Amino acid sequence: MEEWSKSIVEAIETVVSDMDKFFTDVTEEFNEMLGELTKISEEITDEVQNKILPELDECINEFFEPIIDIYLDLDIESEGEHFDPFVTYVQPTETEQPACRGCKHYHGQVYGGNLLVCGMHPMGAEAETCPDWEGE
């Protein structure tokens, strides 16, 4: 019986030793794979930063510089008015905001489909004349 218990103990010790070696080998392999993945990701990052991004930046600049140059060369500003391509300006006429013609407070820009006439009367003067009218 003693031999049998020794055999079991030796078998368990062998299994434990083999398992320890197995996990040590797996850990080493995993660390090597992780090191290779880190190296590959660093190479990819370097490639993107040093080659792709400068080329992309150059491509974007080549595309947009002529457009920006044309935009800047245009004589858009006139008599103190600033041109904004996303905002529509509405001049006061005899039928539309007549009390505001010639007033220095007139704003006349459309935002989201709503005309902002001026700071004092955002929707426009309610009468035919405006009490806040001041000439330019």
PDB file of C-alpha atoms in Angstrom:
ATOM      1  CA  MET A   1       0.000   0.000   0.000  1.00  0.00           C
ATOM      2  CA  GLU A   2       2.916   2.249   0.741  1.00  0.00           C
ATOM      3  CA  GLU A   3       4.171   1.937  -2.836  1.00  0.00           C
ATOM      4  CA  TRP A   4       0.794   2.856  -4.153  1.00  0.00           C
ATOM      5  CA  SER A   5       0.622   6.107  -2.088  1.00  0.00           C
ATOM      6  CA  LYS A   6       4.185   6.961  -3.174  1.00  0.00           C
ATOM      7  CA  SER A   7       3.137   6.498  -6.782  1.00  0.00           C
ATOM      8  CA  ILE A   8       0.172   8.821  -6.311  1.00  0.00           C
ATOM      9  CA  VAL A   9       2.333  11.479  -4.636  1.00  0.00           C
ATOM     10  CA  GLU A  10       4.958  11.216  -7.407  1.00  0.00           C
ATOM     11  CA  ALA A  11       2.229  11.431 -10.060  1.00  0.00           C
ATOM     12  CA  ILE A  12       0.742  14.526  -8.394  1.00  0.00           C
ATOM     13  CA  GLU A  13       4.186  16.117  -8.103  1.00  0.00           C
ATOM     14  CA  THR A  14       4.832  15.362 -11.783  1.00  0.00           C
ATOM     15  CA  VAL A  15       1.479  16.864 -12.787  1.00  0.00           C
ATOM     16  CA  VAL A  16       2.136  19.965 -10.673  1.00  0.00           C
ATOM     17  CA  SER A  17       5.615  20.320 -12.142  1.00  0.00           C
ATOM     18  CA  ASP A  18       4.301  19.853 -15.698  1.00  0.00           C
ATOM     19  CA  MET A  19       1.481  22.348 -15.098  1.00  0.00           C
ATOM     20  CA  ASP A  20       3.956  24.878 -13.677  1.00  0.00           C
ATOM     21  CA  LYS A  21       6.198  24.431 -16.724  1.00  0.00           C
ATOM     22  CA  PHE A  22       3.159  24.698 -19.033  1.00  0.00           C
ATOM     23  CA  PHE A  23       1.977  27.969 -17.468  1.00  0.00           C
ATOM     24  CA  THR A  24       5.529  29.355 -17.457  1.00  0.00           C
ATOM     25  CA  ASP A  25       5.891  28.531 -21.175  1.00  0.00           C
ATOM     26  CA  VAL A  26       2.468  30.012 -21.976  1.00  0.00           C
ATOM     27  CA  THR A  27       3.327  33.189 -20.055  1.00  0.00           C
ATOM     28  CA  GLU A  28       6.615  33.535 -21.928  1.00  0.00           C
ATOM     29  CA  GLU A  29       4.895  32.980 -25.301  1.00  0.00           C
ATOM     30  CA  PHE A  30       2.181  35.456 -24.379  1.00  0.00           C
ATOM     31  CA  ASN A  31       4.774  38.065 -23.372  1.00  0.00           C
ATOM     32  CA  GLU A  32       6.619  37.526 -26.671  1.00  0.00           C
ATOM     33  CA  MET A  33       3.363  37.919 -28.635  1.00  0.00           C
ATOM     34  CA  LEU A  34       2.495  41.025 -26.652  1.00  0.00           C
ATOM     35  CA  GLY A  35       5.954  42.440 -27.357  1.00  0.00           C
ATOM     36  CA  GLU A  36       5.525  41.770 -31.089  1.00  0.00           C
ATOM     37  CA  LEU A  37       2.055  43.363 -31.091  1.00  0.00           C
ATOM     38  CA  THR A  38       3.452  46.407 -29.288  1.00  0.00           C
ATOM     39  CA  LYS A  39       6.260  46.650 -31.834  1.00  0.00           C
ATOM     40  CA  ILE A  40       3.795  46.349 -34.740  1.00  0.00           C
ATOM     41  CA  SER A  41       1.466  48.977 -33.258  1.00  0.00           C
ATOM     42  CA  GLU A  42       4.408  51.348 -32.752  1.00  0.00           C
ATOM     43  CA  GLU A  43       5.438  50.805 -36.376  1.00  0.00           C
ATOM     44  CA  ILE A  44       1.879  51.489 -37.543  1.00  0.00           C
ATOM     45  CA  THR A  45       1.696  54.621 -35.389  1.00  0.00           C
ATOM     46  CA  ASP A  46       5.014  55.850 -36.783  1.00  0.00           C
ATOM     47  CA  GLU A  47       3.829  55.116 -40.319  1.00  0.00           C
ATOM     48  CA  VAL A  48       0.602  57.047 -39.784  1.00  0.00           C
ATOM     49  CA  GLN A  49       2.298  60.003 -38.075  1.00  0.00           C
ATOM     50  CA  ASN A  50       5.300  60.272 -40.373  1.00  0.00           C
ATOM     51  CA  LYS A  51       3.880  59.329 -43.767  1.00  0.00           C
ATOM     52  CA  ILE A  52       0.114  59.201 -43.976  1.00  0.00           C
ATOM     53  CA  LEU A  53      -0.789  62.326 -41.957  1.00  0.00           C
ATOM     54  CA  PRO A  54       1.689  64.622 -43.766  1.00  0.00           C
ATOM     55  CA  GLU A  55       0.480  63.306 -47.131  1.00  0.00           C
ATOM     56  CA  LEU A  56      -3.146  63.757 -46.073  1.00  0.00           C
ATOM     57  CA  ASP A  57      -2.402  67.263 -44.799  1.00  0.00           C
ATOM     58  CA  GLU A  58      -0.676  68.112 -48.077  1.00  0.00           C
ATOM     59  CA  CYS A  59      -3.601  66.712 -50.069  1.00  0.00           C
ATOM     60  CA  ILE A  60      -6.128  68.713 -48.047  1.00  0.00           C
ATOM     61  CA  ASN A  61      -4.027  71.858 -48.424  1.00  0.00           C
ATOM     62  CA  GLU A  62      -3.750  71.332 -52.187  1.00  0.00           C
ATOM     63  CA  PHE A  63      -7.524  71.003 -52.365  1.00  0.00           C
ATOM     64  CA  PHE A  64      -8.548  73.889 -50.092  1.00  0.00           C
ATOM     65  CA  GLU A  65      -5.798  76.497 -50.666  1.00  0.00           C
ATOM     66  CA  PRO A  66      -7.098  77.537 -54.111  1.00  0.00           C
ATOM     67  CA  ILE A  67     -10.622  77.822 -52.721  1.00  0.00           C
ATOM     68  CA  ILE A  68      -9.441  79.910 -49.768  1.00  0.00           C
ATOM     69  CA  ASP A  69      -7.295  82.077 -52.056  1.00  0.00           C
ATOM     70  CA  ILE A  70     -10.265  82.726 -54.343  1.00  0.00           C
ATOM     71  CA  TYR A  71     -12.483  83.520 -51.348  1.00  0.00           C
ATOM     72  CA  LEU A  72      -9.890  85.907 -49.872  1.00  0.00           C
ATOM     73  CA  ASP A  73      -9.282  87.579 -53.244  1.00  0.00           C
ATOM     74  CA  LEU A  74     -12.958  88.431 -53.625  1.00  0.00           C
ATOM     75  CA  ASP A  75     -13.853  91.998 -52.679  1.00  0.00           C
ATOM     76  CA  ILE A  76     -16.753  90.989 -50.478  1.00  0.00           C
ATOM     77  CA  GLU A  77     -16.798  93.793 -47.931  1.00  0.00           C
ATOM     78  CA  SER A  78     -18.318  97.040 -49.078  1.00  0.00           C
ATOM     79  CA  GLU A  79     -19.237 100.157 -47.120  1.00  0.00           C
ATOM     80  CA  GLY A  80     -18.773  98.520 -43.725  1.00  0.00           C
ATOM     81  CA  GLU A  81     -21.043  95.556 -44.449  1.00  0.00           C
ATOM     82  CA  HIS A  82     -19.608  92.139 -43.806  1.00  0.00           C
ATOM     83  CA  PHE A  83     -20.489  89.254 -46.110  1.00  0.00           C
ATOM     84  CA  ASP A  84     -21.339  85.973 -44.432  1.00  0.00           C
ATOM     85  CA  PRO A  85     -22.336  83.213 -46.867  1.00  0.00           C
ATOM     86  CA  PHE A  86     -24.525  81.537 -44.231  1.00  0.00           C
ATOM     87  CA  VAL A  87     -26.594  84.606 -43.283  1.00  0.00           C
ATOM     88  CA  THR A  88     -28.990  86.428 -45.599  1.00  0.00           C
ATOM     89  CA  TYR A  89     -29.225  90.225 -45.463  1.00  0.00           C
ATOM     90  CA  VAL A  90     -32.564  91.921 -46.174  1.00  0.00           C
ATOM     91  CA  GLN A  91     -32.613  95.589 -47.175  1.00  0.00           C
ATOM     92  CA  PRO A  92     -35.505  97.659 -45.816  1.00  0.00           C
ATOM     93  CA  THR A  93     -37.781  98.765 -48.667  1.00  0.00           C
ATOM     94  CA  GLU A  94     -41.012 100.744 -49.015  1.00  0.00           C
ATOM     95  CA  THR A  95     -42.983  97.537 -48.433  1.00  0.00           C
ATOM     96  CA  GLU A  96     -40.640  95.645 -46.080  1.00  0.00           C
ATOM     97  CA  GLN A  97     -39.621  97.467 -42.874  1.00  0.00           C
ATOM     98  CA  PRO A  98     -40.107 100.988 -44.318  1.00  0.00           C
ATOM     99  CA  ALA A  99     -39.638 102.642 -40.892  1.00  0.00           C
ATOM    100  CA  CYS A 100     -36.094 101.264 -40.798  1.00  0.00           C
ATOM    101  CA  ARG A 101     -34.760 102.726 -44.053  1.00  0.00           C
ATOM    102  CA  GLY A 102     -31.601 104.697 -43.300  1.00  0.00           C
ATOM    103  CA  CYS A 103     -31.540 103.777 -39.585  1.00  0.00           C
ATOM    104  CA  LYS A 104     -28.137 103.010 -38.112  1.00  0.00           C
ATOM    105  CA  HIS A 105     -29.679 100.396 -35.789  1.00  0.00           C
ATOM    106  CA  TYR A 106     -31.090  98.289 -38.623  1.00  0.00           C
ATOM    107  CA  HIS A 107     -29.585  94.786 -38.577  1.00  0.00           C
ATOM    108  CA  GLY A 108     -31.615  93.047 -41.289  1.00  0.00           C
ATOM    109  CA  GLN A 109     -30.136  89.562 -41.176  1.00  0.00           C
ATOM    110  CA  VAL A 110     -32.080  86.305 -41.374  1.00  0.00           C
ATOM    111  CA  TYR A 111     -31.209  83.581 -38.878  1.00  0.00           C
ATOM    112  CA  GLY A 112     -32.918  80.215 -39.219  1.00  0.00           C
ATOM    113  CA  GLY A 113     -35.631  81.773 -41.365  1.00  0.00           C
ATOM    114  CA  ASN A 114     -36.309  84.629 -38.900  1.00  0.00           C
ATOM    115  CA  LEU A 115     -35.476  88.249 -39.729  1.00  0.00           C
ATOM    116  CA  LEU A 116     -33.777  90.170 -36.917  1.00  0.00           C
ATOM    117  CA  VAL A 117     -34.637  93.793 -37.647  1.00  0.00           C
ATOM    118  CA  CYS A 118     -32.766  95.496 -34.790  1.00  0.00           C
ATOM    119  CA  GLY A 119     -31.973  95.155 -31.110  1.00  0.00           C
ATOM    120  CA  MET A 120     -34.784  97.435 -29.942  1.00  0.00           C
ATOM    121  CA  HIS A 121     -37.439  96.024 -32.270  1.00  0.00           C
ATOM    122  CA  PRO A 122     -36.455  92.450 -33.212  1.00  0.00           C
ATOM    123  CA  MET A 123     -39.634  91.952 -35.244  1.00  0.00           C
ATOM    124  CA  GLY A 124     -39.629  95.490 -36.667  1.00  0.00           C
ATOM    125  CA  ALA A 125     -41.343  98.745 -35.764  1.00  0.00           C
ATOM    126  CA  GLU A 126     -45.054  98.346 -35.106  1.00  0.00           C
ATOM    127  CA  ALA A 127     -45.923 101.782 -36.453  1.00  0.00           C
ATOM    128  CA  GLU A 128     -45.103 103.550 -39.702  1.00  0.00           C
ATOM    129  CA  THR A 129     -42.313 105.413 -37.895  1.00  0.00           C
ATOM    130  CA  CYS A 130     -39.865 104.156 -35.300  1.00  0.00           C
ATOM    131  CA  PRO A 131     -39.294 106.073 -32.047  1.00  0.00           C
ATOM    132  CA  ASP A 132     -35.704 104.796 -31.914  1.00  0.00           C
ATOM    133  CA  TRP A 133     -34.776 105.710 -35.492  1.00  0.00           C
ATOM    134  CA  GLU A 134     -31.340 107.355 -35.863  1.00  0.00           C
ATOM    135  CA  GLY A 135     -29.745 108.254 -39.178  1.00  0.00           C
ATOM    136  CA  GLU A 136     -26.375 106.875 -40.134  1.00  0.00           C
TER     137      GLU A 136
END
